[in-house]
mmCIF file of C-alpha atoms and ligand atoms in Angstrom:
data_model
loop_
_atom_site.group_PDB
_atom_site.id
_atom_site.type_symbol
_atom_site.label_atom_id
_atom_site.label_comp_id
_atom_site.label_asym_id
_atom_site.label_seq_id
_atom_site.Cartn_x
_atom_site.Cartn_y
_atom_site.Cartn_z
ATOM 1 C CA UNK A 213 11.469 14.239 6.825
ATOM 2 C CA UNK A 214 8.524 14.061 4.312
ATOM 3 C CA UNK A 215 5.429 12.273 6.111
ATOM 4 C CA UNK A 216 3.076 10.576 3.899
ATOM 5 C CA UNK A 217 -0.637 10.751 3.934
ATOM 6 C CA UNK A 218 -1.201 7.775 6.017
ATOM 7 C CA UNK A 219 -4.666 7.237 4.441
ATOM 8 C CA UNK A 220 -3.079 6.053 1.373
ATOM 9 C CA UNK A 221 -1.486 2.929 3.569
ATOM 10 C CA UNK A 222 -5.160 2.025 4.148
ATOM 11 C CA UNK A 223 -6.026 1.326 0.425
ATOM 12 C CA UNK A 224 -5.275 -1.421 -1.848
ATOM 13 C CA UNK A 225 -1.793 -0.654 -3.635
ATOM 14 C CA UNK A 226 -3.126 -0.539 -6.999
ATOM 15 C CA UNK A 227 -6.400 0.482 -8.747
ATOM 16 C CA UNK A 228 -8.678 -2.434 -9.806
ATOM 17 C CA UNK A 229 -8.259 -1.845 -13.437
ATOM 18 C CA UNK A 230 -4.377 -1.398 -13.105
ATOM 19 C CA UNK A 231 -4.274 -4.649 -11.270
ATOM 20 C CA UNK A 232 -6.259 -6.298 -14.092
ATOM 21 C CA UNK A 233 -3.884 -4.752 -16.644
ATOM 22 C CA UNK A 234 -0.955 -5.911 -14.998
ATOM 23 C CA UNK A 235 -2.228 -9.487 -14.964
ATOM 24 C CA UNK A 236 -3.203 -9.379 -18.518
ATOM 25 C CA UNK A 237 0.295 -7.918 -19.476
ATOM 26 C CA UNK A 238 2.015 -10.672 -17.614
ATOM 27 C CA UNK A 239 -0.118 -13.343 -19.407
ATOM 28 C CA UNK A 240 0.622 -11.631 -22.678
ATOM 29 C CA UNK A 241 4.255 -11.563 -21.943
ATOM 30 C CA UNK A 242 4.420 -15.473 -21.256
ATOM 31 C CA UNK A 243 1.971 -15.951 -24.435
ATOM 32 C CA UNK A 244 2.870 -13.836 -26.998
ATOM 33 C CA UNK A 245 0.927 -15.333 -29.687
ATOM 34 C CA UNK A 246 -2.332 -15.181 -27.628
ATOM 35 C CA UNK A 247 -4.964 -12.848 -29.212
ATOM 36 C CA UNK A 248 -6.452 -11.423 -26.061
ATOM 37 C CA UNK A 249 -9.996 -9.921 -26.335
ATOM 38 C CA UNK A 250 -10.514 -7.229 -23.851
ATOM 39 C CA UNK A 251 -13.963 -7.069 -22.284
ATOM 40 C CA UNK A 252 -12.882 -5.818 -19.021
ATOM 41 C CA UNK A 253 -12.475 -2.131 -18.215
ATOM 42 C CA UNK A 254 -15.485 -0.071 -20.166
ATOM 43 C CA UNK A 255 -13.286 1.552 -22.533
ATOM 44 C CA UNK A 256 -15.123 2.335 -26.012
ATOM 45 C CA UNK A 257 -13.672 0.998 -29.185
ATOM 46 C CA UNK A 258 -15.711 2.672 -31.880
ATOM 47 C CA UNK A 259 -14.516 5.959 -33.370
ATOM 48 C CA UNK A 260 -15.903 9.291 -32.527
ATOM 49 C CA UNK A 261 -19.009 10.421 -34.147
ATOM 50 C CA UNK A 262 -18.599 12.340 -37.489
ATOM 51 C CA UNK A 263 -20.558 15.213 -36.198
ATOM 52 C CA UNK A 264 -17.846 15.476 -33.134
ATOM 53 C CA UNK A 265 -14.821 15.220 -35.442
ATOM 54 C CA UNK A 266 -16.035 17.901 -37.726
ATOM 55 C CA UNK A 267 -16.742 20.194 -34.781
ATOM 56 C CA UNK A 268 -13.285 19.422 -33.407
ATOM 57 C CA UNK A 269 -11.389 20.065 -36.524
ATOM 58 C CA UNK A 270 -13.367 23.428 -36.889
ATOM 59 C CA UNK A 271 -12.430 24.332 -33.400
ATOM 60 C CA UNK A 272 -8.596 23.439 -33.948
ATOM 61 C CA UNK A 273 -9.075 26.072 -36.908
ATOM 62 C CA UNK A 274 -10.415 28.679 -34.520
ATOM 63 C CA UNK A 275 -7.277 28.095 -32.527
ATOM 64 C CA UNK A 276 -5.179 28.746 -35.501
ATOM 65 C CA UNK A 277 -6.280 32.240 -36.182
ATOM 66 C CA UNK A 278 -5.838 35.384 -34.001
ATOM 67 C CA UNK A 279 -9.392 36.452 -34.349
ATOM 68 C CA UNK A 280 -10.855 33.145 -33.110
ATOM 69 C CA UNK A 281 -8.186 31.843 -30.872
ATOM 70 C CA UNK A 282 -9.309 30.918 -27.374
ATOM 71 C CA UNK A 283 -7.004 30.911 -24.371
ATOM 72 C CA UNK A 284 -7.991 29.992 -20.652
ATOM 73 C CA UNK A 285 -11.690 29.491 -20.972
ATOM 74 C CA UNK A 286 -14.387 29.714 -18.167
ATOM 75 C CA UNK A 287 -13.760 27.071 -15.370
ATOM 76 C CA UNK A 288 -17.489 25.880 -15.376
ATOM 77 C CA UNK A 289 -17.367 25.472 -19.218
ATOM 78 C CA UNK A 290 -18.328 27.618 -22.173
ATOM 79 C CA UNK A 291 -21.930 28.818 -22.273
ATOM 80 C CA UNK A 292 -22.451 27.370 -25.843
ATOM 81 C CA UNK A 293 -21.903 23.682 -24.303
ATOM 82 C CA UNK A 294 -23.835 24.319 -20.904
ATOM 83 C CA UNK A 295 -26.814 25.703 -22.990
ATOM 84 C CA UNK A 296 -26.776 22.781 -25.260
ATOM 85 C CA UNK A 297 -26.638 20.365 -22.197
ATOM 86 C CA UNK A 298 -29.665 22.222 -20.449
ATOM 87 C CA UNK A 299 -31.586 22.124 -23.509
ATOM 88 C CA UNK A 300 -31.095 18.522 -24.769
ATOM 89 C CA UNK A 301 -30.479 16.647 -21.663
ATOM 90 C CA UNK A 302 -32.737 17.927 -19.315
ATOM 91 C CA UNK A 303 -35.288 20.611 -20.717
ATOM 92 C CA UNK A 304 -36.146 18.517 -23.603
ATOM 93 C CA UNK A 305 -37.206 15.628 -21.135
ATOM 94 C CA UNK A 306 -39.095 17.964 -19.135
ATOM 95 C CA UNK A 307 -36.515 18.120 -16.460
ATOM 96 C CA UNK A 308 -35.826 21.650 -14.702
ATOM 97 C CA UNK A 309 -32.071 22.046 -14.843
ATOM 98 C CA UNK A 310 -30.482 25.339 -16.088
ATOM 99 C CA UNK A 311 -27.333 26.168 -17.908
ATOM 100 C CA UNK A 312 -25.843 27.845 -14.788
ATOM 101 C CA UNK A 313 -26.231 24.797 -12.713
ATOM 102 C CA UNK A 314 -23.973 22.718 -15.135
ATOM 103 C CA UNK A 315 -20.247 22.526 -14.490
ATOM 104 C CA UNK A 316 -18.164 21.050 -17.348
ATOM 105 C CA UNK A 317 -15.214 18.984 -16.540
ATOM 106 C CA UNK A 318 -12.708 16.427 -17.985
ATOM 107 C CA UNK A 319 -14.848 13.680 -17.024
ATOM 108 C CA UNK A 320 -17.182 12.291 -14.306
ATOM 109 C CA UNK A 321 -14.389 10.316 -12.725
ATOM 110 C CA UNK A 322 -12.632 13.194 -11.626
ATOM 111 C CA UNK A 323 -15.834 14.879 -10.433
ATOM 112 C CA UNK A 324 -16.913 11.801 -8.668
ATOM 113 C CA UNK A 325 -13.679 11.914 -6.941
ATOM 114 C CA UNK A 326 -13.418 15.388 -6.138
ATOM 115 C CA UNK A 327 -16.939 16.169 -4.925
ATOM 116 C CA UNK A 328 -16.126 14.725 -1.489
ATOM 117 C CA UNK A 329 -14.058 17.815 -0.902
ATOM 118 C CA UNK A 330 -17.109 19.672 -0.226
ATOM 119 C CA UNK A 331 -18.082 17.658 2.901
ATOM 120 C CA UNK A 332 -16.950 17.710 6.575
ATOM 121 C CA UNK A 333 -14.640 14.991 7.563
ATOM 122 C CA UNK A 334 -17.060 13.512 9.929
ATOM 123 C CA UNK A 335 -20.252 13.196 7.399
ATOM 124 C CA UNK A 336 -21.553 9.566 7.345
ATOM 125 C CA UNK A 337 -21.038 8.058 3.883
ATOM 126 C CA UNK A 338 -22.983 5.293 2.423
ATOM 127 C CA UNK A 339 -21.966 3.378 -0.678
ATOM 128 C CA UNK A 340 -23.573 0.358 -2.571
ATOM 129 C CA UNK A 341 -21.572 -3.046 -2.417
ATOM 130 C CA UNK A 342 -20.821 -3.769 -5.320
ATOM 131 C CA UNK A 343 -19.630 -0.309 -5.905
ATOM 132 C CA UNK A 344 -17.481 1.748 -8.578
ATOM 133 C CA UNK A 345 -14.232 1.916 -6.455
ATOM 134 C CA UNK A 346 -13.614 5.630 -6.941
ATOM 135 C CA UNK A 347 -16.290 6.618 -4.539
ATOM 136 C CA UNK A 348 -14.960 4.512 -2.034
ATOM 137 C CA UNK A 349 -11.106 4.943 -2.657
ATOM 138 C CA UNK A 350 -11.495 8.879 -2.903
ATOM 139 C CA UNK A 351 -12.986 9.009 0.674
ATOM 140 C CA UNK A 352 -10.486 6.596 2.266
ATOM 141 C CA UNK A 353 -7.714 9.125 0.570
ATOM 142 C CA UNK A 354 -9.309 12.010 2.295
ATOM 143 C CA UNK A 355 -9.379 10.222 5.569
ATOM 144 C CA UNK A 356 -12.948 9.515 6.212
ATOM 145 C CA UNK A 357 -12.610 5.755 6.959
ATOM 146 C CA UNK A 358 -10.932 3.333 9.216
ATOM 147 C CA UNK A 359 -8.918 0.411 7.991
ATOM 148 C CA UNK A 360 -9.852 -2.253 5.474
ATOM 149 C CA UNK A 361 -11.249 -5.256 7.510
ATOM 150 C CA UNK A 362 -12.176 -8.480 5.253
ATOM 151 C CA UNK A 363 -12.842 -6.221 2.186
ATOM 152 C CA UNK A 364 -14.824 -3.279 3.726
ATOM 153 C CA UNK A 365 -13.592 -0.040 5.213
ATOM 154 C CA UNK A 366 -14.425 0.834 8.981
ATOM 155 C CA UNK A 367 -16.825 4.020 8.994
ATOM 156 C CA UNK A 368 -18.433 3.439 5.677
ATOM 157 C CA UNK A 369 -21.776 2.294 5.522
ATOM 158 C CA UNK A 370 -22.308 -0.454 2.776
ATOM 159 C CA UNK A 371 -25.671 -0.927 0.879
ATOM 160 C CA UNK A 372 -26.259 -4.402 0.569
ATOM 161 C CA UNK A 373 -26.679 -5.207 -3.486
ATOM 162 C CA UNK A 374 -27.506 -8.633 -4.307
ATOM 163 C CA UNK A 375 -29.652 -10.941 -6.254
ATOM 164 C CA UNK A 376 -32.689 -10.685 -3.970
ATOM 165 C CA UNK A 377 -32.945 -6.920 -4.364
ATOM 166 C CA UNK A 378 -31.747 -6.756 -8.140
ATOM 167 C CA UNK A 379 -28.795 -4.829 -6.933
ATOM 168 C CA UNK A 380 -30.937 -1.822 -6.197
ATOM 169 C CA UNK A 381 -30.587 -1.253 -2.406
ATOM 170 C CA UNK A 382 -33.197 0.559 -0.644
ATOM 171 C CA UNK A 383 -32.895 3.416 1.798
ATOM 172 C CA UNK A 384 -35.140 1.915 4.295
ATOM 173 C CA UNK A 385 -33.740 2.389 7.907
ATOM 174 C CA UNK A 386 -30.519 4.218 6.695
ATOM 175 C CA UNK A 387 -28.704 6.465 8.608
ATOM 176 C CA UNK A 388 -26.006 8.502 6.435
ATOM 177 C CA UNK A 389 -25.468 11.901 5.403
ATOM 178 C CA UNK A 390 -24.050 11.397 1.810
ATOM 179 C CA UNK A 391 -25.019 8.344 -0.306
ATOM 180 C CA UNK A 392 -23.521 7.411 -3.714
ATOM 181 C CA UNK A 393 -25.940 5.713 -6.399
ATOM 182 C CA UNK A 394 -24.999 4.931 -9.711
ATOM 183 C CA UNK A 395 -27.873 4.186 -12.366
ATOM 184 C CA UNK A 396 -27.539 2.275 -14.781
ATOM 185 C CA UNK A 397 -25.125 0.848 -12.364
ATOM 186 C CA UNK A 398 -21.499 0.082 -12.836
ATOM 187 C CA UNK A 399 -20.758 -2.656 -12.296
ATOM 188 C CA UNK A 400 -24.004 -4.539 -12.216
ATOM 189 C CA UNK A 401 -25.957 -3.007 -15.228
ATOM 190 C CA UNK A 402 -28.866 -2.894 -12.857
ATOM 191 C CA UNK A 403 -31.381 0.203 -13.536
ATOM 192 C CA UNK A 404 -33.607 1.712 -10.929
ATOM 193 C CA UNK A 405 -37.199 2.439 -11.595
ATOM 194 C CA UNK A 406 -38.589 5.899 -10.749
ATOM 195 C CA UNK A 407 -40.398 4.540 -7.591
ATOM 196 C CA UNK A 408 -37.189 3.297 -6.457
ATOM 197 C CA UNK A 409 -35.354 6.692 -7.005
ATOM 198 C CA UNK A 410 -38.280 8.632 -5.639
ATOM 199 C CA UNK A 411 -37.941 6.509 -2.481
ATOM 200 C CA UNK A 412 -34.350 7.669 -2.272
ATOM 201 C CA UNK A 413 -35.122 11.272 -2.986
ATOM 202 C CA UNK A 414 -37.839 11.146 -0.165
ATOM 203 C CA UNK A 415 -35.311 9.469 2.197
ATOM 204 C CA UNK A 416 -32.669 12.198 1.516
ATOM 205 C CA UNK A 417 -35.173 14.942 2.017
ATOM 206 C CA UNK A 418 -36.249 13.611 5.300
ATOM 207 C CA UNK A 419 -32.769 12.990 6.428
ATOM 208 C CA UNK A 420 -31.170 16.269 5.121
ATOM 209 C CA UNK A 421 -28.889 13.873 3.397
ATOM 210 C CA UNK A 422 -27.428 14.378 -0.117
ATOM 211 C CA UNK A 423 -27.428 12.013 -3.044
ATOM 212 C CA UNK A 424 -24.575 11.773 -5.503
ATOM 213 C CA UNK A 425 -25.953 10.341 -8.487
ATOM 214 C CA UNK A 426 -23.759 8.932 -11.069
ATOM 215 C CA UNK A 427 -25.589 8.881 -14.438
ATOM 216 C CA UNK A 428 -22.530 8.278 -16.614
ATOM 217 C CA UNK A 429 -24.491 5.369 -18.344
ATOM 218 C CA UNK A 430 -27.830 6.891 -18.978
ATOM 219 C CA UNK A 431 -27.625 7.064 -22.812
ATOM 220 C CA UNK A 432 -27.865 3.202 -22.720
ATOM 221 C CA UNK A 433 -31.516 3.267 -21.165
ATOM 222 C CA UNK A 434 -33.923 2.038 -23.468
ATOM 223 C CA UNK A 435 -36.727 0.718 -21.486
ATOM 224 C CA UNK A 436 -39.466 3.504 -21.305
ATOM 225 C CA UNK A 437 -39.988 4.835 -17.996
ATOM 226 C CA UNK A 438 -36.752 4.373 -16.283
ATOM 227 C CA UNK A 439 -35.463 7.681 -15.166
ATOM 228 C CA UNK A 440 -32.367 9.043 -17.235
ATOM 229 C CA UNK A 441 -31.778 11.703 -14.437
ATOM 230 C CA UNK A 442 -32.389 11.996 -10.755
ATOM 231 C CA UNK A 443 -33.927 15.257 -11.301
ATOM 232 C CA UNK A 444 -37.156 13.304 -13.119
ATOM 233 C CA UNK A 445 -38.092 12.623 -9.315
ATOM 234 C CA UNK A 446 -39.973 15.301 -7.500
ATOM 235 C CA UNK A 447 -37.880 17.022 -4.850
ATOM 236 C CA UNK A 448 -34.296 15.765 -6.178
ATOM 237 C CA UNK A 449 -33.133 19.318 -6.771
ATOM 238 C CA UNK A 450 -33.117 19.729 -3.002
ATOM 239 C CA UNK A 451 -30.990 16.930 -2.172
ATOM 240 C CA UNK A 452 -29.046 15.720 -5.270
ATOM 241 C CA UNK A 453 -25.960 16.391 -7.357
ATOM 242 C CA UNK A 454 -25.833 14.538 -10.673
ATOM 243 C CA UNK A 455 -22.755 13.473 -12.635
ATOM 244 C CA UNK A 456 -22.670 12.887 -16.553
ATOM 245 C CA UNK A 457 -20.090 11.754 -18.886
ATOM 246 C CA UNK A 458 -19.426 11.725 -22.496
ATOM 247 C CA UNK A 459 -17.217 8.680 -22.241
ATOM 248 C CA UNK A 460 -19.430 5.848 -22.774
ATOM 249 C CA UNK A 461 -22.196 8.323 -24.759
ATOM 250 C CA UNK A 462 -20.103 9.564 -27.214
ATOM 251 C CA UNK A 463 -16.738 7.850 -27.279
ATOM 252 C CA UNK A 464 -14.788 10.406 -25.317
ATOM 253 C CA UNK A 465 -12.838 7.936 -22.934
ATOM 254 C CA UNK A 466 -9.621 9.481 -24.606
ATOM 255 C CA UNK A 467 -10.799 12.807 -25.371
ATOM 256 C CA UNK A 468 -12.221 13.517 -21.833
ATOM 257 C CA UNK A 469 -15.232 15.617 -21.059
ATOM 258 C CA UNK A 470 -18.172 15.319 -18.397
ATOM 259 C CA UNK A 471 -20.326 17.406 -16.311
ATOM 260 C CA UNK A 472 -21.852 17.944 -12.779
ATOM 261 C CA UNK A 473 -25.095 19.181 -12.169
ATOM 262 C CA UNK A 474 -25.232 21.251 -8.861
ATOM 263 C CA UNK A 475 -28.676 22.959 -8.594
ATOM 264 C CA UNK A 476 -29.484 26.376 -7.170
ATOM 265 C CA UNK A 477 -30.454 26.280 -3.729
ATOM 266 C CA UNK A 478 -29.150 22.963 -2.844
ATOM 267 C CA UNK A 479 -27.860 22.900 0.742
ATOM 268 C CA UNK A 480 -25.560 21.309 3.132
ATOM 269 C CA UNK A 481 -25.068 22.373 6.694
ATOM 270 C CA UNK A 482 -22.280 24.118 8.851
ATOM 271 C CA UNK A 483 -21.302 22.714 12.306
ATOM 272 C CA UNK A 484 -23.767 25.120 13.803
ATOM 273 C CA UNK A 485 -26.570 23.857 11.706
ATOM 274 C CA UNK A 486 -26.945 26.651 9.379
ATOM 275 C CA UNK A 487 -27.747 25.847 5.788
ATOM 276 C CA UNK A 488 -24.959 26.629 3.342
ATOM 277 C CA UNK A 489 -25.600 26.512 -0.522
ATOM 278 C CA UNK A 490 -23.307 23.886 -2.355
ATOM 279 C CA UNK A 491 -23.189 25.324 -5.559
ATOM 280 C CA UNK A 492 -20.870 28.376 -4.753
ATOM 281 C CA UNK A 493 -18.707 25.875 -3.173
ATOM 282 C CA UNK A 494 -18.252 23.666 -6.252
ATOM 283 C CA UNK A 495 -17.653 26.983 -8.218
ATOM 284 C CA UNK A 496 -15.104 27.896 -5.693
ATOM 285 C CA UNK A 497 -13.360 24.343 -5.725
ATOM 286 C CA UNK A 498 -13.321 24.169 -9.731
ATOM 287 C CA UNK A 499 -12.050 27.626 -10.169
ATOM 288 C CA UNK A 500 -9.292 27.208 -7.754
ATOM 289 C CA UNK A 501 -8.174 23.747 -8.675
ATOM 290 C CA UNK A 502 -9.360 23.392 -12.456
ATOM 291 C CA UNK A 503 -8.802 25.484 -15.377
ATOM 292 C CA UNK A 504 -11.497 24.168 -17.715
ATOM 293 C CA UNK A 505 -11.907 21.472 -20.196
ATOM 294 C CA UNK A 506 -10.300 22.449 -23.641
ATOM 295 C CA UNK A 507 -12.102 24.609 -26.052
ATOM 296 C CA UNK A 508 -11.540 21.957 -28.800
ATOM 297 C CA UNK A 509 -13.147 19.326 -26.686
ATOM 298 C CA UNK A 510 -16.060 21.341 -25.500
ATOM 299 C CA UNK A 511 -16.786 22.063 -29.235
ATOM 300 C CA UNK A 512 -16.809 18.435 -29.826
ATOM 301 C CA UNK A 513 -19.004 17.884 -26.904
ATOM 302 C CA UNK A 514 -21.507 20.502 -28.163
ATOM 303 C CA UNK A 515 -21.719 18.472 -31.351
ATOM 304 C CA UNK A 516 -22.961 15.424 -29.442
ATOM 305 C CA UNK A 517 -26.021 17.747 -28.671
ATOM 306 C CA UNK A 518 -26.659 18.428 -32.562
ATOM 307 C CA UNK A 519 -29.426 16.500 -34.333
ATOM 308 C CA UNK A 520 -26.857 14.824 -36.342
ATOM 309 C CA UNK A 521 -24.636 14.010 -33.061
ATOM 310 C CA UNK A 522 -27.569 12.890 -31.370
ATOM 311 C CA UNK A 523 -28.476 10.282 -34.281
ATOM 312 C CA UNK A 524 -24.834 9.340 -34.340
ATOM 313 C CA UNK A 525 -24.257 8.711 -30.582
ATOM 314 C CA UNK A 526 -27.709 6.715 -30.515
ATOM 315 C CA UNK A 527 -26.658 4.396 -33.349
ATOM 316 C CA UNK A 528 -23.233 3.616 -31.728
ATOM 317 C CA UNK A 529 -24.990 2.726 -28.332
ATOM 318 C CA UNK A 530 -27.474 0.722 -30.179
ATOM 319 C CA UNK A 531 -24.487 -1.135 -31.759
ATOM 320 C CA UNK A 532 -22.851 -1.738 -28.228
ATOM 321 C CA UNK A 533 -26.339 -2.832 -26.648
ATOM 322 C CA UNK A 534 -26.529 -5.475 -29.545
ATOM 323 C CA UNK A 535 -22.985 -6.556 -28.445
ATOM 324 C CA UNK A 536 -24.547 -6.893 -25.009
ATOM 325 C CA UNK A 537 -27.556 -8.922 -26.128
ATOM 326 C CA UNK A 538 -25.288 -11.419 -28.304
ATOM 327 C CA UNK A 539 -23.082 -12.034 -25.163
ATOM 328 C CA UNK A 540 -26.096 -12.158 -22.631
ATOM 329 C CA UNK A 541 -28.047 -14.515 -24.814
ATOM 330 C CA UNK A 542 -24.982 -16.853 -25.168
ATOM 331 C CA UNK A 543 -24.233 -16.999 -21.462
ATOM 332 C CA UNK A 544 -27.857 -17.775 -20.692
ATOM 333 C CA UNK A 545 -27.612 -20.624 -23.210
ATOM 334 C CA UNK A 546 -24.551 -21.777 -21.366
ATOM 335 C CA UNK A 547 -26.382 -21.914 -18.081
ATOM 336 C CA UNK A 548 -25.306 -18.792 -16.402
ATOM 337 C CA UNK A 549 -27.715 -16.100 -14.842
ATOM 338 C CA UNK A 550 -26.910 -12.583 -16.045
ATOM 339 C CA UNK A 551 -28.383 -9.219 -15.207
ATOM 340 C CA UNK A 552 -27.572 -6.020 -16.891
ATOM 341 C CA UNK A 553 -26.787 -5.645 -20.775
ATOM 342 C CA UNK A 554 -30.185 -4.433 -21.499
ATOM 343 C CA UNK A 555 -30.132 -0.789 -20.354
ATOM 344 C CA UNK A 556 -26.333 -0.913 -19.684
ATOM 345 C CA UNK A 557 -23.244 -1.787 -21.322
ATOM 346 C CA UNK A 558 -22.314 -4.226 -18.616
ATOM 347 C CA UNK A 559 -23.180 -7.685 -17.936
ATOM 348 C CA UNK A 560 -23.063 -8.975 -14.499
ATOM 349 C CA UNK A 561 -22.550 -13.004 -14.653
ATOM 350 C CA UNK A 562 -23.015 -15.198 -11.666
ATOM 351 C CA UNK A 563 -20.055 -17.428 -12.102
ATOM 352 C CA UNK A 564 -21.102 -19.712 -9.360
ATOM 353 C CA UNK A 565 -17.593 -19.755 -7.866
ATOM 354 C CA UNK A 566 -14.448 -17.327 -6.956
ATOM 355 C CA UNK A 567 -14.256 -14.188 -9.105
ATOM 356 C CA UNK A 568 -10.550 -14.041 -9.576
ATOM 357 C CA UNK A 569 -10.481 -17.689 -10.342
ATOM 358 C CA UNK A 570 -12.995 -17.252 -13.085
ATOM 359 C CA UNK A 571 -11.381 -14.183 -14.311
ATOM 360 C CA UNK A 572 -8.019 -16.140 -14.603
ATOM 361 C CA UNK A 573 -9.655 -19.126 -16.296
ATOM 362 C CA UNK A 574 -11.340 -17.027 -19.044
ATOM 363 C CA UNK A 575 -7.827 -15.069 -19.503
ATOM 364 C CA UNK A 576 -5.953 -18.452 -19.847
ATOM 365 C CA UNK A 577 -8.457 -20.819 -21.491
ATOM 366 C CA UNK A 578 -10.282 -18.322 -23.791
ATOM 367 C CA UNK A 579 -7.780 -15.309 -23.901
ATOM 368 C CA UNK A 580 -10.737 -13.031 -22.976
ATOM 369 C CA UNK A 581 -10.395 -10.460 -20.220
ATOM 370 C CA UNK A 582 -13.358 -9.596 -17.939
ATOM 371 C CA UNK A 583 -13.583 -7.897 -14.554
ATOM 372 C CA UNK A 584 -14.055 -9.873 -11.335
ATOM 373 C CA UNK A 585 -16.932 -8.954 -9.488
ATOM 374 C CA UNK A 586 -14.784 -9.295 -6.162
ATOM 375 C CA UNK A 587 -12.722 -6.276 -7.058
ATOM 376 C CA UNK A 588 -16.094 -4.000 -6.758
ATOM 377 C CA UNK A 589 -16.573 -5.342 -3.351
ATOM 378 C CA UNK A 590 -17.648 -8.081 -1.025
ATOM 379 C CA UNK A 591 -20.974 -8.415 -2.604
ATOM 380 C CA UNK A 592 -19.319 -8.937 -6.001
ATOM 381 C CA UNK A 593 -17.698 -12.127 -5.051
ATOM 382 C CA UNK A 594 -19.010 -14.777 -7.148
ATOM 383 C CA UNK A 595 -19.503 -12.622 -10.342
ATOM 384 C CA UNK A 596 -17.767 -11.313 -13.346
ATOM 385 C CA UNK A 597 -18.524 -8.180 -15.034
ATOM 386 C CA UNK A 598 -18.299 -8.215 -18.932
ATOM 387 C CA UNK A 599 -18.292 -5.059 -20.980
ATOM 388 C CA UNK A 600 -19.990 -4.822 -24.288
ATOM 389 C CA UNK A 601 -17.517 -2.248 -25.387
ATOM 390 C CA UNK A 602 -15.757 -3.904 -28.476
ATOM 391 C CA UNK A 603 -15.999 -4.673 -32.253
ATOM 392 C CA UNK A 604 -18.768 -6.967 -33.308
ATOM 393 C CA UNK A 605 -16.153 -9.424 -34.695
ATOM 394 C CA UNK A 606 -14.219 -9.630 -31.478
ATOM 395 C CA UNK A 607 -17.709 -10.008 -29.578
ATOM 396 C CA UNK A 608 -18.606 -12.980 -31.770
ATOM 397 C CA UNK A 609 -15.056 -14.525 -31.563
ATOM 398 C CA UNK A 610 -15.291 -14.165 -27.650
ATOM 399 C CA UNK A 611 -18.648 -15.964 -27.594
ATOM 400 C CA UNK A 612 -17.281 -18.747 -29.859
ATOM 401 C CA UNK A 613 -14.157 -19.032 -27.257
ATOM 402 C CA UNK A 614 -16.398 -18.884 -24.216
ATOM 403 C CA UNK A 615 -18.567 -21.660 -25.709
ATOM 404 C CA UNK A 616 -15.616 -23.834 -25.882
ATOM 405 C CA UNK A 617 -14.473 -23.275 -22.453
ATOM 406 C CA UNK A 618 -18.052 -22.692 -20.634
ATOM 407 C CA UNK A 619 -20.764 -24.594 -22.530
HETATM 408 C C1 MLT B 284 -15.093 0.809 -15.789
HETATM 409 O O1 MLT B 284 -14.634 0.099 -16.615
HETATM 410 O O2 MLT B 284 -15.817 0.633 -14.686
HETATM 411 C C2 MLT B 284 -14.797 2.209 -16.178
HETATM 412 O O3 MLT B 284 -14.577 2.349 -17.406
HETATM 413 C C3 MLT B 284 -14.014 2.946 -15.346
HETATM 414 C C4 MLT B 284 -14.274 4.398 -15.501
HETATM 415 O O4 MLT B 284 -15.077 4.995 -16.101
HETATM 416 O O5 MLT B 284 -13.528 5.200 -14.869
#
């Protein structure tokens, strides 16, 4: 008799964005003429930058000729990409990250989900609330939690994010071994200052804890002085792993590519208290379970780091940020308080009521899809998240419809 992994029984039956997709599909089936505008899942709408398209075409041609054909690539990524990343994403900003500390993958979601395999089953995990569900669900699946009681899993520590702390929890008084942080934040769009991140790094070093820093949205930062990388903080190489993504940076949600930085000398501890380096563990994990991101994709990602690629991706992100500004200004005019949307593609809107009811209202009355804040945790109740990833025409149309429903 096949026994299931009982941890899956603890978890909500469907992933948040799957549940939303079901509701939207059901509505569309009942209302086939409704022109639904999707501002829910953070999925990009603008095409790949021309520099990326050109590089990928060329890479396909490489694969078409015996002399340039590539089969299995290195599981950690090709050197041409790892070197481009180290140079433009870190060294150009004065941040000490080397090419051989970068592990290319098929996306930050997978890496954020897989990384927990490196840690003991009894580590104390802390997550912010509200939180990107992947950090929580993957630890539930692995068996690091008890049951879900009232929207929270027993055994996890929740860091309270709220309007009072601007959704940037502090480590003060925290006892934990592994902490997930995400800035600019998904879902709230909040950013952490250098001083706030430095406090986390100082705390982690003092506690021999590890920060798992999700920087998937760093390319949206426009405010000077806001760190793009945790490694801008002194001492972070001793206590942090960082995740990056090409999805929102360069339109790769469908293409799939991201990377994880595991610095040399970053340690965790064995049961007898001996330090063990994590980078060889991650290398071992990836070489065993992952066969690398495709050559064509990595050539496309490499082009993101070229001068043309950098200019083109910046222009697209500026476009999404302008979408965010249009919606944020409108919602504020309608009397809602909104955070995010400045250094982030997400608006976090206080709806002064139940998240799912508000979601349903906007779906049915405005045919606009958002994401209910409650889906990101208990502290998300009373909020919705609106994504700025869409065409200008759809954003303007959505604002017009919201005006009719909300103003
Ligand atoms: C989101 O909408 O939160 C993201 O698109 C989900 C993801 O990146 O996996």
